[in-house]
Short mmCIF file of C-alpha atoms and ligand atoms in Angstrom, two decimals:
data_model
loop_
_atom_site.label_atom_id
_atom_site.label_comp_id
_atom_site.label_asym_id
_atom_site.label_seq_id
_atom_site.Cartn_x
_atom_site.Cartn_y
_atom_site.Cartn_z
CA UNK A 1 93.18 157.80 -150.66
CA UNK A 2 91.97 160.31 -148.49
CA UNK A 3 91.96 159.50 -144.50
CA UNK A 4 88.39 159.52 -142.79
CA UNK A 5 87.02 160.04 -139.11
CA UNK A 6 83.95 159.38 -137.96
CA UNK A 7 82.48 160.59 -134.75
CA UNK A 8 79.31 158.72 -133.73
CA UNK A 9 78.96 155.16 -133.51
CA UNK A 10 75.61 154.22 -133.01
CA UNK A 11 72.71 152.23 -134.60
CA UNK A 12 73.63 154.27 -137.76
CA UNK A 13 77.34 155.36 -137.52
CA UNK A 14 78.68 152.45 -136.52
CA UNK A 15 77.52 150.05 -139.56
CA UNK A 16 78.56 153.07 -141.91
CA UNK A 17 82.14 153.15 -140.89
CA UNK A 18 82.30 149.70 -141.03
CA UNK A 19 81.52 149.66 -144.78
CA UNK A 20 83.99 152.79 -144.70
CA UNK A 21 86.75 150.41 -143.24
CA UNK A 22 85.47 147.42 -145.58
CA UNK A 23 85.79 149.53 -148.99
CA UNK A 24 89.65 150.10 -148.04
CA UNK A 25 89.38 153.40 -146.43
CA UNK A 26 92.14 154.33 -143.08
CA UNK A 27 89.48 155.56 -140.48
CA UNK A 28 90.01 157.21 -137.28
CA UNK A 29 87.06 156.92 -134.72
CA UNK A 30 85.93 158.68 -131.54
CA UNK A 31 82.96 157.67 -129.96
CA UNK A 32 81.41 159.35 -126.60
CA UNK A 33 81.14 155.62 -125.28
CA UNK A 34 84.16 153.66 -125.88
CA UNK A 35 82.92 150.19 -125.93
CA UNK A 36 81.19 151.10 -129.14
CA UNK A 37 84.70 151.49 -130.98
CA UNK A 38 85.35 148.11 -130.42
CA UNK A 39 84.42 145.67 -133.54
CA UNK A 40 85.89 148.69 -135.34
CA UNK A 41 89.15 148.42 -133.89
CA UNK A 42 88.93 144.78 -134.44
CA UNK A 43 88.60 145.71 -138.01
CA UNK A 44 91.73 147.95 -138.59
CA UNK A 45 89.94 151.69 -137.43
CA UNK A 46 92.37 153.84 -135.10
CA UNK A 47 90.59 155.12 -132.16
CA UNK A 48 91.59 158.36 -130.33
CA UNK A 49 90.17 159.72 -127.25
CA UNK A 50 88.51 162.83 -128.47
CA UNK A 51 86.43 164.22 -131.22
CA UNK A 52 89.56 167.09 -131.65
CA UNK A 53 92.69 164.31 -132.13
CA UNK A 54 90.11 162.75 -135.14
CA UNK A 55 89.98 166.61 -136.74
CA UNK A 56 93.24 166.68 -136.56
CA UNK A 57 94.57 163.63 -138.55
CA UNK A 58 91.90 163.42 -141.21
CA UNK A 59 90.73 164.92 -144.54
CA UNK A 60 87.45 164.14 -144.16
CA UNK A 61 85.26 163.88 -141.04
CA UNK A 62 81.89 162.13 -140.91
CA UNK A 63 79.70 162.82 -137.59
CA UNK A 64 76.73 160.88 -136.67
CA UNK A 65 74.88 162.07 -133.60
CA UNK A 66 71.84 162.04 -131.82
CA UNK A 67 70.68 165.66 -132.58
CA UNK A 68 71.24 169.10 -131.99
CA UNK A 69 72.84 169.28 -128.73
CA UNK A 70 75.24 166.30 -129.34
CA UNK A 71 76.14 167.75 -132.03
CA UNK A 72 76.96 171.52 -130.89
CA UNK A 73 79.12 169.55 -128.14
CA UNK A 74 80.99 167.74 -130.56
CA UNK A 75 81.95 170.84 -132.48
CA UNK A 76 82.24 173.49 -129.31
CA UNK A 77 82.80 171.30 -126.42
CA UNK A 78 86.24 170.69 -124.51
CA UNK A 79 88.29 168.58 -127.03
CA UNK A 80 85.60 169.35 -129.67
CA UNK A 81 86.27 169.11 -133.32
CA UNK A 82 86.63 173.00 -133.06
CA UNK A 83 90.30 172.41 -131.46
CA UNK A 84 91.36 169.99 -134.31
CA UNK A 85 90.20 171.75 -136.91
CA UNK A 86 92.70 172.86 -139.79
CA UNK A 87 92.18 174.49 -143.11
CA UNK A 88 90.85 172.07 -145.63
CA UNK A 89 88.77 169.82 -143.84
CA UNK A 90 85.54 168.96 -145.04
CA UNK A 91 82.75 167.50 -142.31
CA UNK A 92 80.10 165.42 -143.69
CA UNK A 93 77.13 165.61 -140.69
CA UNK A 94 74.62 162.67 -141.38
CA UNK A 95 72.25 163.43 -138.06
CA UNK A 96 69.30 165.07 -138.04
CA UNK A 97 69.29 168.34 -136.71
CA UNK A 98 67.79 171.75 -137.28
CA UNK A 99 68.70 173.97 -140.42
CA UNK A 100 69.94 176.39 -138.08
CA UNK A 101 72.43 173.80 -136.67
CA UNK A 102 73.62 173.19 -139.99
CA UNK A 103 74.05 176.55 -141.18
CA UNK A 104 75.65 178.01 -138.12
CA UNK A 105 78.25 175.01 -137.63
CA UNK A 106 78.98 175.64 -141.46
CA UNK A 107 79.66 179.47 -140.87
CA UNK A 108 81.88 178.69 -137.67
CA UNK A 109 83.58 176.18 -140.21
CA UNK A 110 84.10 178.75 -143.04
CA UNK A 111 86.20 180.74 -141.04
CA UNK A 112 88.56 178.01 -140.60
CA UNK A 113 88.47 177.78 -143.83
CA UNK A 114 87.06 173.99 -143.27
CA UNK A 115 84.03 173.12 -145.42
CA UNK A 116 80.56 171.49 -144.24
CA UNK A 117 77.90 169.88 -145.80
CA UNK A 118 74.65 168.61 -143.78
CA UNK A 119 74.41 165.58 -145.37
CA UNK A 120 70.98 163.27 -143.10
CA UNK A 121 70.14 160.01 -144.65
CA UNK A 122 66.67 158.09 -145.46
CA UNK A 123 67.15 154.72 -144.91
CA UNK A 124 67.57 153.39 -141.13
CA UNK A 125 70.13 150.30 -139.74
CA UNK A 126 69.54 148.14 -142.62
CA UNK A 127 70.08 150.58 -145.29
CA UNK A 128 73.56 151.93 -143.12
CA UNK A 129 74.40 148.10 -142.98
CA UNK A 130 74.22 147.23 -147.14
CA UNK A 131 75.26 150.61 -148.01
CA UNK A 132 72.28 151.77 -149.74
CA UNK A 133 71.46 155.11 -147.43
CA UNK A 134 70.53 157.68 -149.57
CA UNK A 135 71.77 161.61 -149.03
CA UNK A 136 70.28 164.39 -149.29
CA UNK A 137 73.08 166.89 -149.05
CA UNK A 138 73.23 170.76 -148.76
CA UNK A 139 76.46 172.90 -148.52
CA UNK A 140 78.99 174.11 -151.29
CA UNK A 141 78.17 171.94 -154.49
CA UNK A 142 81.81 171.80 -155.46
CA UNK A 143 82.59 170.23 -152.49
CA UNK A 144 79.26 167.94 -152.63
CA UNK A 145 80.77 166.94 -155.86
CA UNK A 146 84.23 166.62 -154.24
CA UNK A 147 82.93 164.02 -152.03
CA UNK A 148 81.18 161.75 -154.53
CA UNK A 149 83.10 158.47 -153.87
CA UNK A 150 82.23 158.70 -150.48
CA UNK A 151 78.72 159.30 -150.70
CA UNK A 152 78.39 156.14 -153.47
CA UNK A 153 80.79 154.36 -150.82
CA UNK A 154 78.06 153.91 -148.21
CA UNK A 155 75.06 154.55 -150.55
CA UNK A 156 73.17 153.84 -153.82
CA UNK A 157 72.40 157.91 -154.39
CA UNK A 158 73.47 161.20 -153.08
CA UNK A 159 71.37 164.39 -154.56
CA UNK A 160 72.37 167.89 -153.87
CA UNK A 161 69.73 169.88 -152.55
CA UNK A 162 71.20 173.71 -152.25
CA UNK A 163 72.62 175.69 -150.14
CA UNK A 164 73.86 174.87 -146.27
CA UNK A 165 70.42 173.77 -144.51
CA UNK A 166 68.56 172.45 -147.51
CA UNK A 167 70.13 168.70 -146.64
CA UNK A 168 68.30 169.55 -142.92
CA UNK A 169 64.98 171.00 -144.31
CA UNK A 170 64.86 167.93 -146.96
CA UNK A 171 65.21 165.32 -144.14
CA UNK A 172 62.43 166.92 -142.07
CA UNK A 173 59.58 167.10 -144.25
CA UNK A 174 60.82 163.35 -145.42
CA UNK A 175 60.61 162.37 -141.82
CA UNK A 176 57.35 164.23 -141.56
CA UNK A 177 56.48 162.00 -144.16
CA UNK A 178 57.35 158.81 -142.33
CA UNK A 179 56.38 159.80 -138.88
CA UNK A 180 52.63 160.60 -140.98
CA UNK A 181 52.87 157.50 -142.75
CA UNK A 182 53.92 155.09 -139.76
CA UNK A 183 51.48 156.41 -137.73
CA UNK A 184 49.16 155.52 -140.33
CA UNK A 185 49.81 152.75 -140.45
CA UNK A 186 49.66 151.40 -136.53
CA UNK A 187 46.31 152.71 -136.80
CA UNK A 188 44.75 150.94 -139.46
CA UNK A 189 46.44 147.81 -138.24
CA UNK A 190 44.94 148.30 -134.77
CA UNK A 191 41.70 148.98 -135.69
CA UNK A 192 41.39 145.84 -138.42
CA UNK A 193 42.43 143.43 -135.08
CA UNK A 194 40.12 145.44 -132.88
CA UNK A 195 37.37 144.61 -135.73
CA UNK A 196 38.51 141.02 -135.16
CA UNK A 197 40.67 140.38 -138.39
CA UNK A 198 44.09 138.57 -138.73
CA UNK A 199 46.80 140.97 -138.92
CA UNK A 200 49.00 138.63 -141.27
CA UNK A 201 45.77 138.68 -143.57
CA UNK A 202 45.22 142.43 -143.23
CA UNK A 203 48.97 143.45 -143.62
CA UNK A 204 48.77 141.33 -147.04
CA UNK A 205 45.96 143.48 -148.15
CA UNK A 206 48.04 146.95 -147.37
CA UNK A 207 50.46 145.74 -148.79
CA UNK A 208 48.61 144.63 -152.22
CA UNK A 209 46.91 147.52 -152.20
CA UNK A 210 45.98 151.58 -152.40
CA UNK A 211 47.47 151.59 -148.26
CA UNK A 212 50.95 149.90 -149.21
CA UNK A 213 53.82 151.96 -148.59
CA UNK A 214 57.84 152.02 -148.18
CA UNK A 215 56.41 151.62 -143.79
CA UNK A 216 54.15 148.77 -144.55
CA UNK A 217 56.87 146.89 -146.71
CA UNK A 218 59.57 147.61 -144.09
CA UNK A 219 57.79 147.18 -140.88
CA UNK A 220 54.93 144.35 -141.80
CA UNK A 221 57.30 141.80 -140.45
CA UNK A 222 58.50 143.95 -136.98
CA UNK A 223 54.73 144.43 -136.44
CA UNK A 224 53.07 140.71 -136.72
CA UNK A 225 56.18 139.64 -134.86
CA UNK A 226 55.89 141.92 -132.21
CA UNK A 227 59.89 142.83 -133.05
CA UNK A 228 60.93 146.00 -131.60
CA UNK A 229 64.05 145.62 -131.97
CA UNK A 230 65.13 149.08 -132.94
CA UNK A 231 66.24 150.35 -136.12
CA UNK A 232 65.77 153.72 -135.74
CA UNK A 233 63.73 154.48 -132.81
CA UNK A 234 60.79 156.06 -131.95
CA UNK A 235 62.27 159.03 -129.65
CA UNK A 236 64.47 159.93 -132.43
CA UNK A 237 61.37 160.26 -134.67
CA UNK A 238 59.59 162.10 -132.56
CA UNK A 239 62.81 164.55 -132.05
CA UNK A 240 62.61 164.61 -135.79
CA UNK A 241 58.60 165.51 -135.64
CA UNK A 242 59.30 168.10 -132.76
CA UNK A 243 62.14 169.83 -135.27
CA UNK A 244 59.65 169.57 -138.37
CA UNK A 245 56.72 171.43 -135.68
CA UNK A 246 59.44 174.37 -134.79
CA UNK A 247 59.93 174.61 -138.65
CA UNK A 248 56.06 174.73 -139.30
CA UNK A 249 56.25 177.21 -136.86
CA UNK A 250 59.02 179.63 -137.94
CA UNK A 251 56.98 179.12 -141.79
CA UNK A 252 53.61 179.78 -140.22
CA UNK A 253 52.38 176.83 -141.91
CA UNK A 254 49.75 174.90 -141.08
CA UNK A 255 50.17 171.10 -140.03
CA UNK A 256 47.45 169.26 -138.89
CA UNK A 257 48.58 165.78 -139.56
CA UNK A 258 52.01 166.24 -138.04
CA UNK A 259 50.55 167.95 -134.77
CA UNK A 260 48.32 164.51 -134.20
CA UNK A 261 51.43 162.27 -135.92
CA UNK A 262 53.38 164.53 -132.53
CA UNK A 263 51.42 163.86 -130.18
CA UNK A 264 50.93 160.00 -130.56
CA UNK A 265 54.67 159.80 -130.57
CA UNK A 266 54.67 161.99 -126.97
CA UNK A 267 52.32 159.36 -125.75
CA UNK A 268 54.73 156.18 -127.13
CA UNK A 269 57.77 158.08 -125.26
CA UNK A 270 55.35 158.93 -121.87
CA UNK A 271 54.20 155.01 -121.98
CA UNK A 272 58.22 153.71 -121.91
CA UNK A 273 58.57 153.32 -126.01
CA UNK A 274 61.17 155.44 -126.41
CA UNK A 275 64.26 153.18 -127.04
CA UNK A 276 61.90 150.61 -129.26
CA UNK A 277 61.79 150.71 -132.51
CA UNK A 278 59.53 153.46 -134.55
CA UNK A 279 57.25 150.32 -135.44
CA UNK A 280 56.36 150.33 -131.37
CA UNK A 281 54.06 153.17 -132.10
CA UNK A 282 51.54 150.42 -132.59
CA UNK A 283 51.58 149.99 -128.75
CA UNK A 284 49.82 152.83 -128.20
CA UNK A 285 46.47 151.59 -129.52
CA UNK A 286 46.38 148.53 -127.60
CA UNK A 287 44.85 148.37 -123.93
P1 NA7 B 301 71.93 156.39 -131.65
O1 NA7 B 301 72.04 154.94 -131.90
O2 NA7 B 301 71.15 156.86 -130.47
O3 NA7 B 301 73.44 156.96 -131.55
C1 NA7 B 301 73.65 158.29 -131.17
C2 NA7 B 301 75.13 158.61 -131.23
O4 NA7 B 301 75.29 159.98 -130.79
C3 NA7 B 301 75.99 157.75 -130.30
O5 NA7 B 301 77.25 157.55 -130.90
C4 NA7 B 301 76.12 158.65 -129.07
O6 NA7 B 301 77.23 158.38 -128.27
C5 NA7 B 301 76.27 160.00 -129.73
N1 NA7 B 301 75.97 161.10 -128.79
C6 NA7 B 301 74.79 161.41 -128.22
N2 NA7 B 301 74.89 162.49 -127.43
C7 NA7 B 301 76.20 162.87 -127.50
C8 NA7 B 301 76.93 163.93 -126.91
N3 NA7 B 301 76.33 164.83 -126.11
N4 NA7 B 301 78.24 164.02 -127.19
C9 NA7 B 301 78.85 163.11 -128.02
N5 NA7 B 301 78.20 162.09 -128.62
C10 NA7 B 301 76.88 161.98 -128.36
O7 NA7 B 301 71.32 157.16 -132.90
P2 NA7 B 301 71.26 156.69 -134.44
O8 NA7 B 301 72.59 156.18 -134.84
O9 NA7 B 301 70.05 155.86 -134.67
O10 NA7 B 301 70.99 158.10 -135.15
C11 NA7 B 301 72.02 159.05 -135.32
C12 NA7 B 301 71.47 160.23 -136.11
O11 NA7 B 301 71.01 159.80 -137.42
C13 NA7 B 301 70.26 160.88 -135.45
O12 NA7 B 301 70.31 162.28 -135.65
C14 NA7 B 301 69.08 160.26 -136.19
O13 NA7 B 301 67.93 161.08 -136.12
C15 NA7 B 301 69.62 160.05 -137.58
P3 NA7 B 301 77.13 157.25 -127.10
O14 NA7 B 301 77.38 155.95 -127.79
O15 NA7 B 301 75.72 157.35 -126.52
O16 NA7 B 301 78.16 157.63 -126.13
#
């Protein structure tokens, strides 16, 4: 079986390498804070003390980071993956970060002869916890395909989406998507209770109904509960929405919706939302 490390342990890395650990694999962790390693180590994972002692001892290297800057420092800082790396090694990056990211961390890689694949995820905490993330991964396809049994080890699909960047440019317009769509959703909601409905009653109707999406099934509950709990939270969306603008940007393209979708999430992070939930965004319509 091949040995794993995975560099990242938070809302999303840590229940992945659990279910890594669970399915049988030997895994090697690093994590920036090292409380975060605990349960893991509880659980049979080997913890070193810097990203470039996992490089070193493994075949395969997940990271899971906040975005771009955590994860150039991973890779380039002192002790970075960069000093462990050896010929062979394949690193799976499930963050979200720019195209560019992706594509220059998997030239630096190339040289060392090591292989990359920008590999983001849909599917937040829950998803991470039951193993049923799904991938969309660019890089090398052979060595997509390579990796198949990890991929369907922590989720219920993997699809290859081309060549190094195209995982990165897949999970922003799919975030654009969700940013849109969650938005959308807060604002309905809000204005039905401002209108003097029940938002259990109204929530039923989206969710019977032309308004129902993958948002309103997943966040009903969060919302009527007033739940904020986070499972993937609202200043890493709007990180997501800021990297999606650049990209409208660079294409010249125009984007209405997520310019407005932007800016209410700038508001949530001004008012103190930042660390809630996504599903918080709701917040920002009421007085
Ligand atoms: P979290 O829960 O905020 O976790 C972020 C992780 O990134 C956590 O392990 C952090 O370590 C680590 N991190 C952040 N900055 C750095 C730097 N500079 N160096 C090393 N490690 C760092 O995010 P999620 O798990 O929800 O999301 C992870 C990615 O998936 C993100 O791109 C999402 O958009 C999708 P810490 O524990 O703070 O020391």
């Amino acid at each position: 079986m091949k040995s794993i490390g995975f560099i990242g342990l938070g809302t999303m890395g840590a229940p992945m390498a659990m279910n890594l650990l669970k399915k049988g694999y030997s895994l090697t962790i690093y994590n920036r804070t090292t409380a975060k390693a605990n349960e893991l180590i509880n659980l049979g994972a080997e913890v070193v003390s810097s990203a470039s002692r996992v490089a070193k001892v493994v075949d395969v290297l997940f990271t899971n980071v906040s975005d771009d800057q955590a994860l150039l420092d991973v890779f380039y800082g002192v002790d970075g993956i960069l000093e462990g790396i050896h010929p062979g090694l394949t690193v799976i990056d499930c963050s979200t970060v720019s195209p560019e990211t992706s594509r220059k961390i998997a030239q630096e890689l190339a040289v060392h002869y090591a292989d990359f694949l920008d590999a983001p995820v849909t599917g937040s905490k829950p998803a991470a916890e039951s193993g049923s993330l799904v991938f969309m991964v660019g890089g090398d396809q052979e060595v997509f395909t390579d990796q198949a049994e990890l991929f369907a080890a922590l989720g219920s699909k993997s699809l290859y989406m081309g060549p190094s960047g195209s995982g990165s440019y897949a999970k922003l317009a799919h975030n654009t998507i969700v940013g849109i769509n969650s938005a959308a959703l807060a604002e309905g909601v809000a204005l039905a209770v401002k209108a003097g409905l029940d938002p259990a009653q109204f929530l039923e109707i989206v969710q019977s109904g032309g308004a129902n999406s993958k948002q309103a099934e997943l966040k009903a509950t969060k919302i009527l509960e007033r739940d904020f709990s986070n499972q993937f939270s609202l200043k890493l969306m709007l990180k997501d929405l800021l990297l999606a603008s650049k990209l409208s940007q660079d294409f010249k393209f125009p984007s209405p919706l997520l310019n407005a979708a932007t800016n209410l999430y700038q508001i949530g992070l001004s008012k103190g939302f930042g660390d809630q939930d996504l599903s918080a965004i709701i917040q920002c319509y009421e007085d």
